[in-house]
GROMACS .gro file of C-alpha atoms in nm:
model
  190
    1MET     CA    1  -0.304  -1.182  -0.181
    2GLN     CA    2  -0.672  -1.289  -0.046
    3PRO     CA    3  -0.786  -1.143   0.265
    4PRO     CA    4  -0.707  -1.096   0.560
    5SER     CA    5  -0.317  -1.063   0.410
    6ALA     CA    6  -0.477  -0.854   0.068
    7LEU     CA    7  -0.662  -0.663   0.372
    8ALA     CA    8  -0.317  -0.584   0.569
    9THR     CA    9  -0.115  -0.511   0.226
   10ALA     CA   10  -0.392  -0.262   0.095
   11VAL     CA   11  -0.395  -0.079   0.455
   12ASP     CA   12  -0.051  -0.048   0.501
   13PHE     CA   13  -0.059   0.102   0.125
   14VAL     CA   14  -0.353   0.315   0.204
   15SER     CA   15  -0.200   0.429   0.524
   16SER     CA   16   0.092   0.534   0.388
   17MET     CA   17  -0.012   0.755   0.093
   18PHE     CA   18  -0.286   0.948   0.310
   19GLY     CA   19  -0.249   0.917   0.647
   20PRO     CA   20  -0.354   0.680   0.921
   21PHE     CA   21  -0.752   0.599   0.968
   22ASP     CA   22  -0.917   0.737   1.197
   23ARG     CA   23  -0.827   0.562   1.558
   24ARG     CA   24  -1.251   0.499   1.600
   25LEU     CA   25  -1.284   0.338   1.312
   26ASP     CA   26  -1.433  -0.041   1.405
   27PHE     CA   27  -1.359  -0.218   1.083
   28GLN     CA   28  -1.596  -0.533   1.095
   29THR     CA   29  -1.564  -0.749   0.765
   30ILE     CA   30  -1.522  -0.808   0.427
   31GLN     CA   31  -1.826  -0.944   0.290
   32PHE     CA   32  -1.879  -1.068  -0.041
   33THR     CA   33  -2.279  -0.952  -0.209
   34ALA     CA   34  -2.437  -1.018  -0.549
   35GLU     CA   35  -2.398  -0.625  -0.563
   36ARG     CA   36  -2.188  -0.554  -0.938
   37HIS     CA   37  -2.008  -0.301  -0.777
   38PRO     CA   38  -1.843  -0.277  -0.435
   39PHE     CA   39  -1.867  -0.044  -0.179
   40THR     CA   40  -1.868   0.057   0.195
   41ALA     CA   41  -2.155  -0.059   0.411
   42TYR     CA   42  -2.263   0.131   0.745
   43PRO     CA   43  -2.416  -0.176   0.951
   44LEU     CA   44  -2.526   0.057   1.234
   45PRO     CA   45  -2.706   0.359   1.134
   46TYR     CA   46  -2.581   0.534   1.425
   47SER     CA   47  -2.208   0.479   1.378
   48GLN     CA   48  -2.022   0.639   1.112
   49PHE     CA   49  -1.696   0.417   1.251
   50ARG     CA   50  -1.817   0.061   1.210
   51VAL     CA   51  -1.771  -0.026   0.857
   52GLN     CA   52  -1.813  -0.359   0.613
   53ILE     CA   53  -1.658  -0.364   0.275
   54CYS     CA   54  -1.856  -0.522   0.056
   55LEU     CA   55  -1.705  -0.661  -0.289
   56PRO     CA   56  -1.888  -0.812  -0.538
   57ALA     CA   57  -1.833  -1.226  -0.535
   58SER     CA   58  -1.754  -1.222  -0.876
   59ALA     CA   59  -1.438  -1.088  -0.765
   60ALA     CA   60  -1.378  -1.357  -0.493
   61ASP     CA   61  -1.171  -1.568  -0.697
   62GLU     CA   62  -0.966  -1.346  -0.835
   63GLU     CA   63  -0.688  -1.203  -0.659
   64TRP     CA   64  -0.614  -0.904  -0.860
   65LYS     CA   65  -0.974  -0.814  -0.836
   66VAL     CA   66  -0.997  -0.806  -0.463
   67ALA     CA   67  -0.680  -0.584  -0.383
   68ARG     CA   68  -0.820  -0.368  -0.662
   69HIS     CA   69  -1.151  -0.301  -0.510
   70LEU     CA   70  -0.998  -0.334  -0.123
   71SER     CA   71  -0.721  -0.036  -0.195
   72HIS     CA   72  -1.035   0.144  -0.324
   73GLU     CA   73  -1.243   0.086  -0.061
   74LEU     CA   74  -1.007   0.158   0.210
   75VAL     CA   75  -0.970   0.501   0.097
   76HIS     CA   76  -1.359   0.539   0.212
   77CYS     CA   77  -1.267   0.409   0.517
   78LEU     CA   78  -0.998   0.647   0.675
   79SER     CA   79  -1.257   0.905   0.790
   80PRO     CA   80  -1.554   0.760   0.721
   81ASN     CA   81  -1.873   0.950   0.601
   82GLY     CA   82  -2.124   0.745   0.731
   83LEU     CA   83  -2.501   0.740   0.657
   84PRO     CA   84  -2.688   0.871   0.485
   85SER     CA   85  -2.558   0.684   0.155
   86LEU     CA   86  -2.348   0.868  -0.116
   87ARG     CA   87  -2.190   1.127   0.032
   88ALA     CA   88  -1.867   1.039  -0.086
   89THR     CA   89  -1.685   1.344  -0.263
   90VAL     CA   90  -1.554   1.406  -0.610
   91LEU     CA   91  -1.239   1.469  -0.415
   92GLU     CA   92  -1.285   1.099  -0.220
   93GLU     CA   93  -1.373   0.932  -0.518
   94GLY     CA   94  -1.077   1.078  -0.702
   95LEU     CA   95  -0.823   0.985  -0.431
   96ALA     CA   96  -0.996   0.606  -0.422
   97GLU     CA   97  -0.901   0.556  -0.791
   98HIS     CA   98  -0.565   0.727  -0.763
   99CYS     CA   99  -0.469   0.497  -0.469
  100SER     CA  100  -0.584   0.200  -0.629
  101ILE     CA  101  -0.429   0.261  -0.938
  102HIS     CA  102  -0.083   0.321  -0.770
  103PHE     CA  103  -0.171  -0.022  -0.581
  104MET     CA  104  -0.188  -0.237  -0.842
  105ARG     CA  105   0.105  -0.075  -1.044
  106ALA     CA  106   0.319  -0.145  -0.737
  107ASN     CA  107   0.180  -0.499  -0.706
  108TYR     CA  108   0.052  -0.661  -1.037
  109THR     CA  109   0.188  -0.618  -1.375
  110ILE     CA  110   0.048  -0.790  -1.644
  111THR     CA  111   0.337  -0.928  -1.845
  112GLY     CA  112   0.418  -0.895  -2.245
  113SER     CA  113   0.196  -0.654  -2.203
  114ASP     CA  114   0.153  -0.255  -2.205
  115PHE     CA  115  -0.175  -0.237  -2.018
  116GLU     CA  116  -0.178   0.071  -1.805
  117TRP     CA  117  -0.424   0.049  -1.484
  118ALA     CA  118  -0.541   0.398  -1.514
  119ASP     CA  119  -0.733   0.313  -1.862
  120SER     CA  120  -0.992   0.028  -1.666
  121VAL     CA  121  -1.104   0.360  -1.478
  122GLN     CA  122  -1.418   0.482  -1.668
  123GLY     CA  123  -1.642   0.737  -1.642
  124SER     CA  124  -1.739   0.933  -1.330
  125HIS     CA  125  -1.475   0.747  -1.166
  126ARG     CA  126  -1.244   0.862  -1.473
  127VAL     CA  127  -1.328   1.227  -1.462
  128ALA     CA  128  -1.245   1.191  -1.024
  129PHE     CA  129  -0.939   1.041  -1.114
  130ASP     CA  130  -0.809   1.337  -1.368
  131LEU     CA  131  -0.915   1.620  -1.140
  132VAL     CA  132  -0.708   1.471  -0.885
  133GLU     CA  133  -0.451   1.412  -1.159
  134GLN     CA  134  -0.518   1.815  -1.254
  135VAL     CA  135  -0.429   1.855  -0.855
  136VAL     CA  136  -0.107   1.658  -0.891
  137GLU     CA  137  -0.019   1.885  -1.224
  138HIS     CA  138  -0.046   2.225  -0.899
  139GLU     CA  139   0.059   2.065  -0.582
  140ASP     CA  140   0.334   1.746  -0.738
  141LEU     CA  141   0.232   1.381  -0.618
  142GLY     CA  142   0.401   1.405  -0.229
  143GLY     CA  143   0.257   1.721  -0.232
  144MET     CA  144  -0.099   1.651  -0.285
  145ARG     CA  145  -0.042   1.337  -0.094
  146ALA     CA  146   0.105   1.562   0.193
  147ALA     CA  147  -0.211   1.791   0.161
  148VAL     CA  148  -0.468   1.495   0.153
  149ARG     CA  149  -0.270   1.421   0.509
  150SER     CA  150  -0.238   1.760   0.678
  151VAL     CA  151  -0.623   1.849   0.576
  152ARG     CA  152  -0.711   1.491   0.723
  153ALA     CA  153  -0.499   1.584   1.032
  154ALA     CA  154  -0.597   1.938   1.062
  155THR     CA  155  -0.959   1.913   1.065
  156GLY     CA  156  -1.038   1.515   1.204
  157LEU     CA  157  -1.360   1.521   0.921
  158PRO     CA  158  -1.483   1.303   0.705
  159PHE     CA  159  -1.415   1.405   0.346
  160ALA     CA  160  -1.800   1.426   0.262
  161ASP     CA  161  -1.738   1.750   0.508
  162LEU     CA  162  -1.469   1.887   0.373
  163SER     CA  163  -1.561   2.234   0.232
  164ALA     CA  164  -1.365   2.394  -0.067
  165ASP     CA  165  -1.217   2.651   0.183
  166ALA     CA  166  -1.088   2.350   0.430
  167LEU     CA  167  -0.935   2.198   0.122
  168ALA     CA  168  -0.747   2.547   0.036
  169ALA     CA  169  -0.568   2.575   0.344
  170HIS     CA  170  -0.372   2.250   0.268
  171PHE     CA  171  -0.359   2.226  -0.064
  172THR     CA  172  -0.220   2.630  -0.174
  173LYS     CA  173  -0.125   2.591  -0.564
  174THR     CA  174  -0.460   2.442  -0.668
  175PRO     CA  175  -0.708   2.689  -0.824
  176PRO     CA  176  -1.059   2.734  -0.624
  177HIS     CA  177  -1.227   2.612  -0.891
  178LEU     CA  178  -1.076   2.328  -0.945
  179LEU     CA  179  -1.101   2.286  -0.502
  180ASP     CA  180  -1.502   2.360  -0.572
  181ARG     CA  181  -1.523   2.061  -0.809
  182LEU     CA  182  -1.332   1.825  -0.578
  183SER     CA  183  -1.535   1.916  -0.250
  184GLY     CA  184  -1.834   1.864  -0.462
  185ARG     CA  185  -2.051   1.556  -0.413
  186PHE     CA  186  -1.945   1.236  -0.636
  187ALA     CA  187  -2.305   1.149  -0.731
  188ASP     CA  188  -2.392   1.501  -0.887
  189LEU     CA  189  -2.060   1.485  -1.100
  190ASN     CA  190  -2.169   1.428  -1.460
   0.00000   0.00000   0.00000
């Protein structure tokens, strides 16, 4: 599963989980870079909808790494935040990890192992994932995903601009203190 087939598979998976990509999205390319971590780039400073997914060159020869990174980064492309960088919310990063883990569970198995994809998530990304899992405890899995689709459709806003109040209208069973944490900036999560 290498691009573009990995891309098509991941696009379908992400949109089935969290709703369609913004119709204004102008997806440019997948580029392999010298960076250690994948990221979504905005090649034009005046367009939040022109995006480029950048993956570590070290992942280029391993299908499962490309797929894992793509399924994560595509969540950032659903409703792009644009510049400046580092605007992602805790919710956005948690959803990206949630999607990536479920994508890998659905498409990749490690034979003869009790390996769990969620165990590969560490640091702040693990905290964000765990907070989304707390939402699942309140809303249930289908309810959480439906709430994401609903808030995106109702507001048309990028994740970075979704306040706790905007989330509360759709995540009706999730406590306000959890929505406050989820609407916070991921870069500030420690």
